[in-house]
Every structure is written in C-alpha cells, then in structure tokens.
Amino acid sequence: MELNLGTFFRDSWNIAKFDLWTAIRTKRAVAAIVMYSLGALITAIVLVKIEASVGNELAQLKTVDKSVAAASGATDTQLETTLSTFVGGDIETARQILGMPLVILGFFWMSLTFLPFLILLVSHDIVNVEVRNRSARYVLLRTSRGALLTGKMISHGLLFLGVTIFSNAALFFYAWYYSPGFQPLPSLLLLLRIWILIIPFAFCWMAFTAMISAFVDNGLLALIVAGIGMAFLGILSLNDSFTFFTPNHYKLWLWKSGVLWPALGSGVFILFGLIFTAVAWARINWRDM
Amino acid sequence: MAAVIETNKLTKKYDGRAVVDQLTFTVPQGSIFGFLGPNGAGKTTTFAMLCGFIRPSGGDAVVLGQPLSNLPRHLMSALPQDAKFHPERTLKDSLIFMAQLQGMDKQKAAAEAKRVLEAVELLDAAKFRGKTLSHGMAKRFGVAQAFLGTPELVLLDEPTEGLDPKNSQTVRDMIKAMAGKSTVLVSSHNLAEIEDLCDEALILDKGKLVTQASISELTGRNQQILIQLGTAGSINALKNLSSVTAVEASDDGKSLRVSLNLAPGERPEPAITEILSTLISTGATVGTVVRGKSLQERFLELT
C-alpha cells in the first residue's frame, strides 16, 4: 500500500482537530476534565495543609531543642531508607522524593495512579464508536484507516495534555499562594519534568485503550475489557517472572533520580505504546468498517 | 470505452454464507450506472467493498485503475447507506472537515460546503447539528458530501430513499448534471428512477450477477413495442410486415405486443410508423405506444 506521509499527517491533523472540538463538547469529556482538575486541586489543598502543618511543628521543635533537630535528621535518614525499599533500594531516589514539595509529589503519584483510569473512561470508545455508527465511513472515503486512528489518538492525547496543563497550572498557583516555603522556579522545573514523564506514560495507556477499542465494538464491553486488561497487567507486574512484560513494572523508573532511568522508563512506555498502537492499527486495517 | 470499475469474482462471505458471490462486472467511464436487485441481493455489500469499507473474502476489483488495497480516495466519493454524521457538529463544519480531508484549504472547503449545501437546498440548515436532522435532511446532506469537489467516480447507495418527490427530483437533477463529467453508480429500488437516470445497469439476485446491459437492451426498447388500441384492428396485416417478427394479442385484441426485426443500430421509428399505419388502415384506433418493457417488468422476470 502506498503511503504518502505528507497527506497522512495532514489528514491525521485534520481529524485530530475536528475530533478534539467535537470531544470537548461532549458531557463525558467535560466530566473527565472536571474530575481530573478537581482531583488535582483537592490533592493540592490537602497536601498544602499537611505540609504547612508538619512544617510548622517541625520548625517549632527545631527551635526548642537542637537534639530534636538531630533526631529529625535521624528520622529523615530512616525515612529515606524505608522509602528506598519502594524504589528498588535507591537511596538517591528516595532522597529526591523526600525533597519534592509534598503537593507536587502528590500530583505525580495521583497522575501515575489515576490517569490510566481516566484515559480508560474517556477513550474506551475512541475507535469503536465511529465503527458502530459508521460515521468512520465518511472519513474513510477520504483518507486511510491509519490516519483515522492516528488522528483520533492525537485528539485524545491533546485532550489529556490540555487537562494536565490546566490542572498543573491550578495546582502550581494554589501551592505558590498557600504553601509558605514553596519555591516557584524549582517547583516549576520539577513540575515540567513530571509533565514530560507523564506524556509517554499516558501515550502507553491510551494506545492500550485504543487497541481494546479496535477489537471490541460495544462501548461498555470495551470499557470492561480494557479495565480487566489493566487490572491483569497490574497483577502480572507483581509476578517476578512476568513483571518485565508489563508497563506497570517501569512506572518505578519514572520516580528515580537523574535523567537516565526516567528516560529509559519513558522509552519503555513509548515502546509499549507503539506495540499497542501497531496491534490496533493492524486490527483496524484488516477489519470491516 | 475504458472501465472505471472492473471486478473479478468479487466475493464476500459472512459465516460461510456468500452475500456477494463471484461477482464480475465492469462499469464504463462516464456512464450513469444502475445497481438493481431485491433486498438482500448484495448491492450495499458490493458498494461497501468498492469503497474499501469492508474487505472481500475472495476475488478482487480495480477501481480507477487501482486495486482495493490502494483506492484512489481523492478521485472518488460515495453516499454510504446508514452511516451517521457527527451528532454534535453542524452540517457546515462537517462538510468543511470532509473537504479538507479531500485536500482543499479551509477557504476552498468553505466555498465547496456552501455550494453543495445550496445544491441540495440545505443552505438554511448549514448551522444545524447532525443530531437534529430529519431523515430527509440527513439523506440530502449525505448526497451533498458525495458531490464535494469534482470526484471522477461517485457511488450512491439509495440516494433518494425516503425523500419527498421534490427532493428526489433535486437529487436526480444533480446526478444527471454529473453525466459525462463523472461516472456515477446508483443503487435504487426505484426502477423508474434507474430507467430515467442510467445508461446501463446490472441486476443482482442472491449475491450473483443476473445480467448487465444497457437500459435499452434490458427493457428491449428496440426489440418490442406495446400498443394499446381504442378499437381493435386486424393483426394478420402486421404479420406480413418485414419489420415484424411476432405479434401477441390480448383476448379482446386491444393490447398488442409486437416484436421488431431490426438490424443492429437501426432506428426503430420507421418500423413503428409502418406498424401503426398498417393497423390504422385496418380500422384500428391507437391509444398508446410504449417501446420495450418497463424495467420493472424485466426486473420481475429476471429476479
């Protein structure tokens, strides 16, 4: 099959624009945006309050007795050691996590935990809804099946990108305003790093959802199958023999300090995303539309 | 004349049952080509294969010189049956989007959207959302999108189904206006419409090709005439004419079916004039003369 890349990307982009403007008018997309933003904001409010409260108490204690300060240092080391067991025994990573403003730490954790489910809720019918009502036929008269899939994925990707930017900004300004020790520039850079790490992570799960949507025509069934699939991968990641074959295993790498491991983790998420996309693409190319 | 579509044993099976069964036909360039068949004959499935929506189970086809795996989408358009429009988008937005996918820039796409909406008399509804359209409006919108740009091949699956007579005529006029510029495939249950619009047609039944011929061949326009008489005359006089091969008369002698004996390419008018003059000379009065059988009669004979 001949593939004109210029036409392919032009068509994908046109589909993405059209689909994005259509999607943001749907109640489901608005609900998703509100849910995620609200979740981020509530996390921010709670964590800013915890941080402020703990910070004040610690400061008071430190001024009362130097031995307490020493004890708090000891506590920090213990905490680092304990935390490092969750990040593969990497003290540096544990130290980095502890050094993060609590609100940003919370946001990162929240994104890595809940973003796949949000993607599942919003994108489970990314392909099948167009096949079911045959509206895809108007598009397929004019462009390739690959461009349709790519366009739809760009559209949903942009939607999630917009949601994360919006909630990031809300969180950042809230924390800046209400968190006494909040340092805007280092926090902004940290947030940017997290945001960059979330993109491949989100791509992987969106591709997974798109793959299920390409196989299962019924919207609700696709939601259930994709949910079960995600849970299955989660369970599989707990098994020492199979953990490397699941994206979940590499989530830990995103938490690590430095550049290498997070970059490798992102690369693995992109690889998984590409595999899922390729399967979805193959399915869409060979199925009846 | 070059063929725009050539199929070779095109087959589609569902659960082992052939819905389209080894279909081989050609569609000549520039023709308005009819696709006829009873419900379930495989017309829509064949259209869907030619548009690349569904994959054949066997055989192949060449559309505008390209195989189905590499359809020249920029040169063809279609009205697919039962396809829905984006419910949340306006007609104008949807058309601009489709025109842009055909390679037009936004300005040209907007102008094209306006032109086709005007042609199907939907310009006033340009800002209606897909979900608010009546059946008739949706059908006209479907026809409008099929006429975006200047496609070389247009496939229309039941383009006037569910339309009122006025809108049906509008759509037929649009199709007629394409004659000579594009090749148009029309499937319809309205046989009078196919007879009126098409140069050539094929008839499908149970997924198989029954026949493919020009409309005049299908209806026998140059082979037979049906004469309704006011007053019966002598049919024996007709049997002696060299231009007549057979005469069948109704019991009352007022309805005659006359088979003509014409050389290939010979015009039937002189023979018809001779037949009518002969009848009148025997005292008959002529009510109506119909050339050939109606497509409906032929369709019922063949399916």
Coordinates of C-alpha atoms in Angstrom, one line a residue:
Chain A
M1 CA 0.0 0.0 0.0
E2 CA 1.4 3.4 -1.0
L3 CA 1.8 5.8 1.9
N4 CA 2.2 9.5 1.3
L5 CA 3.5 10.8 4.6
G6 CA 2.6 14.4 3.9
T7 CA -1.1 13.5 3.2
F8 CA -1.1 11.1 6.1
F9 CA 0.0 13.7 8.6
R10 CA -2.2 16.4 7.1
D11 CA -5.3 14.1 7.3
S12 CA -4.4 12.9 10.8
W13 CA -4.1 16.5 12.0
N14 CA -7.4 17.5 10.4
I15 CA -9.1 14.5 12.0
A16 CA -7.5 15.4 15.4
K17 CA -8.7 19.0 15.2
F18 CA -12.2 18.0 14.2
D19 CA -12.4 15.3 16.8
L20 CA -11.0 17.4 19.6
W21 CA -13.5 20.2 19.0
T22 CA -16.2 17.5 18.9
A23 CA -15.0 15.8 22.0
I24 CA -14.8 18.8 24.2
R25 CA -18.5 19.4 23.5
T26 CA -19.4 16.1 24.9
K27 CA -20.5 15.7 28.6
R28 CA -18.1 12.9 29.1
A29 CA -15.0 14.9 28.2
V30 CA -16.2 17.8 30.3
A31 CA -16.8 15.4 33.2
A32 CA -13.3 14.0 32.8
I33 CA -11.7 17.4 32.7
V34 CA -13.6 18.5 35.8
M35 CA -12.9 15.2 37.6
Y36 CA -9.1 15.3 36.9
S37 CA -8.8 19.0 37.7
L38 CA -10.9 18.7 40.8
G39 CA -8.9 15.7 41.9
A40 CA -5.6 17.6 41.4
L41 CA -6.9 20.7 43.2
I42 CA -8.3 18.7 46.2
T43 CA -4.9 16.8 46.4
A44 CA -3.2 20.2 46.3
I45 CA -5.4 21.7 49.0
V46 CA -5.0 18.7 51.3
L47 CA -1.2 18.3 50.8
V48 CA -0.5 22.0 51.2
K49 CA -2.4 22.0 54.5
I50 CA -0.4 18.8 55.6
E51 CA 2.9 20.3 54.5
A52 CA 2.1 23.6 56.3
S53 CA 1.1 21.8 59.5
V54 CA 4.1 19.4 59.6
G55 CA 6.5 22.1 58.6
N56 CA 5.3 24.4 61.4
E57 CA 5.5 21.7 64.0
L58 CA 9.0 20.7 62.9
A59 CA 10.2 24.3 62.8
Q60 CA 8.9 24.8 66.4
L61 CA 10.5 21.7 67.6
K62 CA 13.8 22.6 66.0
T63 CA 14.0 25.9 67.7
V64 CA 13.2 24.4 71.1
D65 CA 16.0 21.8 71.2
K66 CA 18.9 21.1 68.9
S67 CA 18.7 17.4 69.9
V68 CA 15.3 17.3 68.4
A69 CA 16.8 18.7 65.2
A70 CA 19.3 15.9 65.3
A71 CA 16.6 13.4 65.9
S72 CA 14.6 14.8 63.0
G73 CA 17.7 14.3 60.8
A74 CA 17.9 10.7 62.0
T75 CA 14.2 10.4 61.2
D76 CA 14.8 11.7 57.7
T77 CA 17.5 9.1 57.2
Q78 CA 15.3 6.3 58.4
L79 CA 12.5 7.6 56.2
E80 CA 14.9 7.6 53.2
T81 CA 15.9 4.0 53.9
T82 CA 12.3 2.9 54.3
L83 CA 11.2 4.7 51.2
S84 CA 14.2 3.4 49.2
T85 CA 12.8 -0.1 49.6
F86 CA 9.8 1.0 47.5
V87 CA 12.1 2.4 44.8
G88 CA 14.4 -0.5 44.3
G89 CA 16.7 0.3 47.2
D90 CA 17.8 3.5 45.6
I91 CA 18.6 6.0 48.4
E92 CA 19.2 8.8 45.9
T93 CA 15.7 8.4 44.5
A94 CA 14.2 8.2 48.0
R95 CA 16.1 11.4 48.8
Q96 CA 14.8 13.1 45.7
I97 CA 11.2 12.0 46.5
L98 CA 11.5 13.4 50.0
G99 CA 13.0 16.6 48.7
M100 CA 9.9 17.2 46.5
P101 CA 7.3 19.6 47.6
L102 CA 4.6 17.4 49.0
V103 CA 2.0 18.9 46.7
I104 CA 4.0 18.0 43.6
L105 CA 4.8 14.6 44.9
G106 CA 1.1 14.0 45.4
F107 CA 0.3 15.2 42.0
F108 CA 2.8 12.9 40.4
W109 CA 1.5 9.9 42.4
M110 CA -2.1 10.8 41.6
S111 CA -1.3 11.0 37.8
L112 CA 0.6 7.7 37.7
T113 CA -2.2 6.0 39.7
F114 CA -5.4 7.5 38.2
L115 CA -4.5 8.8 34.8
P116 CA -4.8 5.3 33.2
F117 CA -8.3 5.0 34.6
L118 CA -9.3 8.5 33.4
I119 CA -7.9 7.5 29.9
L120 CA -10.0 4.3 30.1
L121 CA -13.1 6.3 30.9
V122 CA -12.7 8.9 28.2
S123 CA -11.1 6.8 25.4
H124 CA -12.6 3.3 25.7
D125 CA -14.7 4.0 22.6
I126 CA -12.0 6.0 20.7
V127 CA -12.4 3.7 17.7
N128 CA -15.5 1.6 18.1
V129 CA -18.0 4.5 18.4
E130 CA -17.1 5.5 14.8
V131 CA -17.3 2.0 13.6
R132 CA -20.6 1.3 15.3
N133 CA -22.5 4.2 13.9
R134 CA -20.5 4.0 10.7
S135 CA -19.5 7.7 10.8
A136 CA -16.0 6.4 10.1
R137 CA -17.1 5.7 6.6
Y138 CA -17.3 9.4 5.7
V139 CA -13.7 9.7 6.9
L140 CA -12.5 6.5 5.3
L141 CA -13.9 7.7 1.9
R142 CA -11.3 10.4 2.1
T143 CA -8.3 9.1 4.0
S144 CA -6.6 5.9 5.3
R145 CA -7.6 3.9 8.3
G146 CA -4.1 4.6 9.8
A147 CA -4.8 8.4 9.5
L148 CA -8.1 7.9 11.3
L149 CA -6.5 6.0 14.2
T150 CA -3.6 8.5 14.4
G151 CA -5.9 11.5 14.3
K152 CA -8.2 10.1 17.0
M153 CA -5.2 9.3 19.2
I154 CA -3.7 12.8 18.7
S155 CA -7.1 14.3 19.5
H156 CA -7.4 12.3 22.8
G157 CA -3.7 13.0 23.5
L158 CA -4.3 16.7 23.2
L159 CA -7.3 16.5 25.4
F160 CA -5.3 14.9 28.2
L161 CA -2.4 17.2 27.6
G162 CA -4.8 20.1 28.0
V163 CA -6.3 18.6 31.1
T164 CA -2.9 18.0 32.7
I165 CA -1.7 21.5 31.8
F166 CA -4.8 23.1 33.2
S167 CA -4.7 21.1 36.5
N168 CA -0.9 21.6 36.7
A169 CA -1.3 25.3 36.5
A170 CA -4.1 25.3 39.0
L171 CA -2.1 23.2 41.4
F172 CA 1.1 25.3 40.9
F173 CA -0.6 28.6 41.6
Y174 CA -2.5 27.3 44.6
A175 CA 0.6 25.8 46.1
W176 CA 2.6 29.1 45.4
Y177 CA -0.1 31.1 47.1
Y178 CA -0.9 29.0 50.1
S179 CA 2.3 27.0 50.8
P180 CA 4.7 29.1 52.8
G181 CA 8.0 27.5 51.8
F182 CA 7.0 27.0 48.2
Q183 CA 9.8 27.9 45.7
P184 CA 8.2 28.7 42.4
L185 CA 11.1 28.2 40.0
P186 CA 12.5 24.8 41.3
S187 CA 8.9 23.6 41.6
L188 CA 8.1 24.7 38.1
L189 CA 11.1 22.8 36.7
L190 CA 10.1 19.8 38.8
L191 CA 6.5 20.0 37.5
L192 CA 7.8 20.3 33.9
R193 CA 9.9 17.2 34.5
I194 CA 6.9 15.3 35.8
W195 CA 4.8 16.5 33.0
I196 CA 7.3 15.3 30.4
L197 CA 7.4 11.9 32.1
I198 CA 3.6 11.7 32.2
I199 CA 3.3 12.1 28.4
P200 CA 4.8 8.7 27.4
F201 CA 3.1 7.1 30.3
A202 CA -0.3 8.4 29.1
F203 CA 0.5 7.5 25.5
C204 CA 1.1 3.9 26.6
W205 CA -2.3 3.6 28.3
M206 CA -4.1 5.5 25.6
A207 CA -2.7 3.1 23.0
F208 CA -3.7 0.2 25.2
T209 CA -7.3 1.5 25.4
A210 CA -7.3 2.2 21.6
M211 CA -6.2 -1.4 21.0
I212 CA -9.1 -2.8 23.0
S213 CA -11.5 -0.3 21.3
A214 CA -10.3 -1.6 17.9
F215 CA -11.2 -5.2 18.9
V216 CA -14.4 -4.7 20.9
D217 CA -17.2 -2.9 19.2
N218 CA -19.6 -2.5 22.1
G219 CA -18.6 0.6 24.1
L220 CA -19.5 -0.7 27.6
L221 CA -17.9 -4.0 26.9
A222 CA -14.7 -2.3 25.7
L223 CA -14.6 -0.3 28.9
I224 CA -15.0 -3.5 31.0
V225 CA -12.4 -5.5 28.9
A226 CA -9.9 -2.6 29.0
G227 CA -10.4 -2.3 32.8
I228 CA -9.9 -6.0 33.2
G229 CA -6.8 -5.8 31.0
M230 CA -5.3 -3.0 33.0
A231 CA -6.0 -4.9 36.2
F232 CA -4.5 -8.1 34.7
L233 CA -1.3 -6.2 33.8
G234 CA -1.2 -4.8 37.3
I235 CA -1.4 -8.3 38.8
L236 CA 1.0 -9.7 36.3
S237 CA 3.5 -7.0 37.3
L238 CA 3.6 -8.5 40.8
N239 CA 4.9 -11.7 39.4
D240 CA 8.7 -11.8 39.3
S241 CA 8.8 -13.8 36.0
F242 CA 6.4 -11.7 34.1
T243 CA 6.8 -8.3 35.6
F244 CA 9.2 -7.1 32.8
F245 CA 6.5 -7.7 30.2
T246 CA 4.1 -5.2 31.8
P247 CA 4.3 -1.4 31.5
N248 CA 3.4 -1.2 35.2
H249 CA 6.9 -2.5 36.2
Y250 CA 8.6 0.5 34.6
K251 CA 6.5 3.1 36.5
L252 CA 9.1 2.9 39.2
W253 CA 11.8 4.1 36.9
L254 CA 10.0 7.4 36.4
W255 CA 10.4 8.1 40.1
K256 CA 14.2 7.6 40.0
S257 CA 16.6 10.5 40.3
G258 CA 18.8 11.7 37.5
V259 CA 18.0 11.5 33.8
L260 CA 18.9 8.0 32.7
W261 CA 16.4 5.9 34.4
P262 CA 13.4 8.2 33.9
A263 CA 14.4 8.5 30.2
L264 CA 14.7 4.7 29.9
G265 CA 11.3 4.3 31.7
S266 CA 9.8 6.8 29.3
G267 CA 11.3 4.9 26.4
V268 CA 9.8 1.7 27.6
F269 CA 6.4 3.3 27.9
I270 CA 6.7 4.6 24.4
L271 CA 7.7 1.2 23.2
F272 CA 4.7 -0.4 24.8
G273 CA 2.6 2.4 23.4
L274 CA 3.9 1.7 19.9
I275 CA 3.3 -2.0 20.3
F276 CA -0.3 -1.4 21.4
T277 CA -0.8 1.1 18.5
A278 CA 0.6 -1.3 16.0
V279 CA -1.8 -4.0 17.1
A280 CA -4.7 -1.5 17.0
W281 CA -3.5 -0.4 13.5
A282 CA -3.3 -4.0 12.2
R283 CA -6.8 -4.8 13.6
I284 CA -8.3 -1.6 12.1
N285 CA -6.6 -2.2 8.7
W286 CA -8.0 -5.7 8.4
R287 CA -11.4 -5.4 9.9
D288 CA -14.6 -4.4 8.2
M289 CA -15.6 -0.8 8.9
Chain B
M1 CA -14.9 2.9 -23.5
A2 CA -12.5 2.4 -20.6
A3 CA -13.7 0.8 -17.5
V4 CA -13.8 2.7 -14.2
I5 CA -14.6 -0.3 -12.2
E6 CA -13.6 -3.9 -13.0
T7 CA -14.5 -6.7 -10.6
N8 CA -13.3 -10.2 -10.9
K9 CA -15.1 -12.9 -8.9
L10 CA -15.6 -10.4 -6.1
T11 CA -17.0 -12.4 -3.1
K12 CA -18.0 -11.5 0.4
K13 CA -18.9 -14.2 2.9
Y14 CA -20.4 -13.9 6.4
D15 CA -20.3 -17.0 8.5
G16 CA -19.5 -19.1 5.4
R17 CA -22.6 -17.7 3.5
A18 CA -21.8 -15.8 0.3
V19 CA -23.6 -12.4 0.4
V20 CA -21.8 -11.4 -2.8
D21 CA -20.9 -14.4 -4.9
Q22 CA -18.1 -14.3 -7.5
L23 CA -19.4 -11.0 -9.0
T24 CA -17.7 -10.0 -12.2
F25 CA -18.8 -6.8 -13.9
T26 CA -17.4 -3.6 -15.5
V27 CA -18.6 0.0 -15.2
P28 CA -17.8 2.1 -18.3
Q29 CA -16.2 5.5 -17.8
G30 CA -18.6 8.5 -17.8
S31 CA -21.7 6.4 -17.5
I32 CA -24.5 6.7 -15.1
F33 CA -24.7 3.1 -14.0
G34 CA -27.6 1.4 -12.2
F35 CA -27.3 -1.2 -9.5
L36 CA -30.5 -3.2 -9.2
G37 CA -31.6 -6.1 -7.0
P38 CA -34.1 -7.1 -4.5
N39 CA -33.5 -6.6 -0.7
G40 CA -30.5 -8.8 0.3
A41 CA -29.2 -9.1 -3.2
G42 CA -25.8 -7.8 -2.1
K43 CA -25.9 -4.2 -3.5
T44 CA -24.8 -2.4 -0.4
T45 CA -22.2 -5.0 0.4
T46 CA -20.7 -4.6 -3.1
F47 CA -20.7 -0.8 -2.7
A48 CA -19.0 -1.2 0.7
M49 CA -16.3 -3.4 -0.8
L50 CA -15.8 -0.9 -3.7
C51 CA -15.4 1.9 -1.2
G52 CA -12.9 0.0 0.8
F53 CA -15.1 -0.2 4.0
I54 CA -15.2 -4.0 4.0
R55 CA -12.6 -6.5 2.8
P56 CA -13.6 -9.0 0.1
S57 CA -13.5 -12.7 1.1
G58 CA -12.4 -13.6 -2.4
G59 CA -11.8 -12.1 -5.8
D60 CA -10.6 -8.6 -6.5
A61 CA -11.6 -5.3 -8.1
V62 CA -9.8 -2.5 -9.8
V63 CA -11.3 1.0 -9.2
L64 CA -10.0 3.9 -11.3
G65 CA -7.0 1.7 -12.2
Q66 CA -6.1 0.9 -8.6
P67 CA -6.7 -2.2 -6.5
L68 CA -9.0 -2.1 -3.5
S69 CA -6.0 -2.1 -1.2
N70 CA -4.9 1.2 -2.6
L71 CA -8.1 3.1 -3.6
P72 CA -7.6 6.5 -5.2
R73 CA -9.7 8.2 -2.5
H74 CA -9.0 11.7 -3.8
L75 CA -10.8 10.7 -7.0
M76 CA -13.9 9.1 -5.6
S77 CA -16.8 9.8 -3.3
A78 CA -19.8 7.9 -2.1
L79 CA -23.1 8.1 -0.2
P80 CA -22.8 5.1 2.2
Q81 CA -26.1 3.6 3.4
D82 CA -26.9 4.1 7.1
A83 CA -23.8 6.0 8.0
K84 CA -24.4 8.6 10.7
F85 CA -23.0 12.1 10.9
H86 CA -21.3 13.6 13.8
P87 CA -24.3 14.5 16.0
E88 CA -22.6 17.4 17.8
R89 CA -21.2 19.2 14.7
T90 CA -23.0 21.5 12.3
L91 CA -23.6 20.5 8.6
K92 CA -21.2 23.2 7.5
D93 CA -18.4 22.2 9.9
S94 CA -18.7 18.5 8.9
L95 CA -18.6 19.4 5.2
I96 CA -15.6 21.7 5.6
F97 CA -13.9 18.9 7.5
M98 CA -14.6 16.4 4.7
A99 CA -13.5 18.8 2.0
Q100 CA -10.2 19.4 3.9
L101 CA -9.6 15.7 4.0
Q102 CA -10.0 15.8 0.2
G103 CA -7.1 18.2 0.2
M104 CA -8.8 21.6 0.0
D105 CA -7.6 24.5 2.0
K106 CA -10.1 25.9 4.6
Q107 CA -11.3 28.8 2.3
K108 CA -12.0 26.5 -0.7
A109 CA -13.5 23.9 1.6
A110 CA -15.9 26.5 3.0
A111 CA -16.9 27.6 -0.5
E112 CA -17.4 24.0 -1.6
A113 CA -19.5 23.3 1.5
K114 CA -21.7 26.3 0.6
R115 CA -22.0 25.1 -3.0
V116 CA -23.2 21.6 -2.2
L117 CA -25.5 22.7 0.6
E118 CA -27.1 25.1 -1.8
A119 CA -27.4 22.3 -4.4
V120 CA -29.4 20.1 -2.0
E121 CA -31.3 23.1 -0.7
L122 CA -29.9 22.9 2.8
L123 CA -28.1 26.2 3.0
D124 CA -30.6 27.5 5.5
A125 CA -29.8 24.5 7.7
A126 CA -26.0 24.9 7.5
K127 CA -25.8 25.5 11.2
F128 CA -28.0 22.6 12.2
R129 CA -26.2 19.9 14.2
G130 CA -26.1 16.4 12.9
K131 CA -28.4 15.1 15.7
T132 CA -31.2 17.5 14.8
L133 CA -31.6 16.4 11.1
S134 CA -34.7 14.7 9.8
H135 CA -34.3 11.6 7.7
G136 CA -34.8 13.6 4.5
M137 CA -32.3 16.2 5.5
A138 CA -29.7 13.6 6.5
K139 CA -30.1 11.9 3.2
R140 CA -29.7 15.2 1.3
F141 CA -26.7 16.0 3.4
G142 CA -25.2 12.6 2.5
V143 CA -25.7 13.4 -1.2
A144 CA -24.2 16.8 -0.7
Q145 CA -21.0 15.4 0.8
A146 CA -20.7 12.9 -2.1
F147 CA -20.6 15.8 -4.5
L148 CA -17.9 17.8 -2.7
G149 CA -15.1 18.6 -5.2
T150 CA -15.0 17.0 -8.6
P151 CA -14.8 13.3 -8.0
E152 CA -14.2 11.1 -11.0
L153 CA -16.3 8.3 -9.5
V154 CA -19.4 8.7 -7.3
L155 CA -21.1 5.7 -5.7
L156 CA -24.6 6.5 -4.4
D157 CA -26.4 3.8 -2.4
E158 CA -30.2 4.5 -2.4
P159 CA -29.8 8.3 -2.9
T160 CA -33.5 9.1 -3.0
E161 CA -34.8 6.6 -0.4
G162 CA -37.2 8.4 1.9
L163 CA -37.1 11.7 0.1
D164 CA -40.2 13.5 -0.9
P165 CA -40.9 13.9 -4.7
K166 CA -39.4 17.4 -4.9
N167 CA -36.2 16.5 -3.1
S168 CA -35.9 13.3 -5.1
Q169 CA -36.1 15.3 -8.3
T170 CA -33.4 17.7 -6.9
V171 CA -31.1 14.7 -6.3
R172 CA -31.9 13.2 -9.7
D173 CA -31.1 16.5 -11.4
M174 CA -27.8 16.6 -9.6
I175 CA -26.9 13.1 -10.8
K176 CA -28.0 14.0 -14.3
A177 CA -25.8 17.0 -14.2
M178 CA -22.8 14.8 -13.5
A179 CA -23.3 12.8 -16.7
G180 CA -20.2 13.0 -18.9
K181 CA -18.1 14.6 -16.2
S182 CA -18.1 11.7 -13.7
T183 CA -19.0 8.1 -13.5
V184 CA -21.9 7.6 -11.2
L185 CA -23.1 4.3 -9.7
V186 CA -26.6 4.4 -8.4
S187 CA -28.3 1.7 -6.4
S188 CA -32.1 2.1 -6.0
H189 CA -35.3 0.2 -5.5
N190 CA -37.0 2.8 -7.6
L191 CA -36.8 1.2 -11.0
A192 CA -38.4 4.0 -12.9
E193 CA -35.7 6.2 -11.4
I194 CA -32.9 3.9 -12.7
E195 CA -34.6 3.7 -16.1
D196 CA -34.8 7.5 -16.2
L197 CA -31.2 8.1 -14.9
C198 CA -29.0 5.4 -16.1
D199 CA -27.3 4.4 -19.4
E200 CA -26.5 0.9 -18.2
A201 CA -27.4 -1.3 -15.3
L202 CA -26.8 -4.6 -13.7
I203 CA -29.2 -6.8 -11.8
L204 CA -28.1 -8.8 -8.8
D205 CA -30.0 -11.5 -7.1
K206 CA -28.9 -13.5 -4.0
G207 CA -25.4 -12.1 -4.4
K208 CA -25.0 -13.2 -8.0
L209 CA -25.0 -11.3 -11.2
V210 CA -28.1 -11.9 -13.2
T211 CA -27.4 -9.6 -16.1
Q212 CA -25.5 -6.5 -17.1
A213 CA -26.7 -4.5 -20.1
S214 CA -27.7 -1.1 -21.4
I215 CA -31.1 0.2 -20.3
S216 CA -32.4 -0.1 -23.8
E217 CA -31.2 -3.7 -24.0
L218 CA -32.7 -4.5 -20.7
T219 CA -36.0 -3.1 -21.5
G220 CA -35.9 -4.2 -25.1
R221 CA -36.7 -0.7 -26.3
N222 CA -35.5 -1.5 -29.8
Q223 CA -36.9 -5.0 -29.8
Q224 CA -40.5 -4.7 -28.8
I225 CA -43.4 -2.3 -28.7
L226 CA -46.6 -2.5 -26.7
I227 CA -49.7 -0.9 -28.4
Q228 CA -52.9 -0.2 -26.7
L229 CA -55.8 0.2 -29.1
G230 CA -59.1 2.0 -28.7
T231 CA -60.7 -0.1 -31.4
A232 CA -59.2 -3.4 -32.4
G233 CA -57.9 -3.9 -35.9
S234 CA -56.5 -6.9 -37.9
I235 CA -53.2 -8.3 -36.6
N236 CA -52.8 -10.5 -39.7
A237 CA -51.8 -7.5 -41.7
L238 CA -48.9 -6.9 -39.2
K239 CA -47.5 -10.4 -39.6
N240 CA -46.8 -9.8 -43.2
L241 CA -44.5 -6.8 -42.5
S242 CA -40.8 -7.4 -42.9
S243 CA -40.0 -5.3 -39.7
V244 CA -42.2 -7.6 -37.5
T245 CA -41.1 -11.0 -36.2
A246 CA -44.1 -11.8 -33.9
V247 CA -47.3 -10.3 -32.6
E248 CA -49.1 -11.3 -29.4
A249 CA -52.6 -10.0 -28.8
S250 CA -54.8 -9.9 -25.7
D251 CA -58.1 -11.8 -25.7
D252 CA -60.0 -8.7 -26.7
G253 CA -57.4 -7.8 -29.3
K254 CA -56.9 -4.3 -27.9
S255 CA -53.5 -4.9 -26.4
L256 CA -50.7 -5.9 -28.9
R257 CA -47.1 -6.8 -28.1
V258 CA -45.1 -6.6 -31.4
S259 CA -41.6 -7.9 -31.7
L260 CA -39.4 -5.9 -34.1
N261 CA -37.0 -7.2 -36.7
L262 CA -34.3 -4.6 -36.8
A263 CA -30.7 -4.7 -38.0
P264 CA -28.1 -3.8 -35.3
G265 CA -28.0 0.0 -34.9
E266 CA -31.1 0.5 -37.0
R267 CA -33.6 3.1 -35.6
P268 CA -37.0 1.7 -34.7
E269 CA -39.1 4.8 -35.6
P270 CA -39.7 3.9 -39.3
A271 CA -40.8 0.4 -38.4
I272 CA -43.1 1.7 -35.6
T273 CA -44.7 4.2 -38.1
E274 CA -45.2 1.4 -40.6
I275 CA -46.9 -0.8 -38.0
L276 CA -49.2 2.0 -36.8
S277 CA -50.2 3.0 -40.3
T278 CA -51.0 -0.7 -41.1
L279 CA -53.1 -1.0 -38.0
I280 CA -55.0 2.3 -38.7
S281 CA -55.6 1.1 -42.3
T282 CA -57.5 -1.9 -40.9
G283 CA -59.8 0.4 -38.9
A284 CA -57.9 0.3 -35.5
T285 CA -57.6 3.4 -33.4
V286 CA -54.4 3.8 -31.3
G287 CA -54.4 4.8 -27.7
T288 CA -50.8 4.5 -26.5
V289 CA -47.5 3.1 -27.8
V290 CA -44.8 2.0 -25.3
R291 CA -41.3 1.0 -26.5
G292 CA -40.0 -2.1 -24.8
K293 CA -40.9 -3.5 -21.5
S294 CA -40.7 -1.3 -18.3
L295 CA -37.6 -2.0 -16.3
Q296 CA -39.9 -3.2 -13.6
E297 CA -41.3 -5.9 -15.8
R298 CA -37.8 -7.0 -16.8
F299 CA -36.6 -6.9 -13.2
L300 CA -39.5 -9.1 -12.1
E301 CA -38.8 -11.5 -14.9
L302 CA -35.2 -11.8 -14.0
T303 CA -35.3 -12.0 -10.2

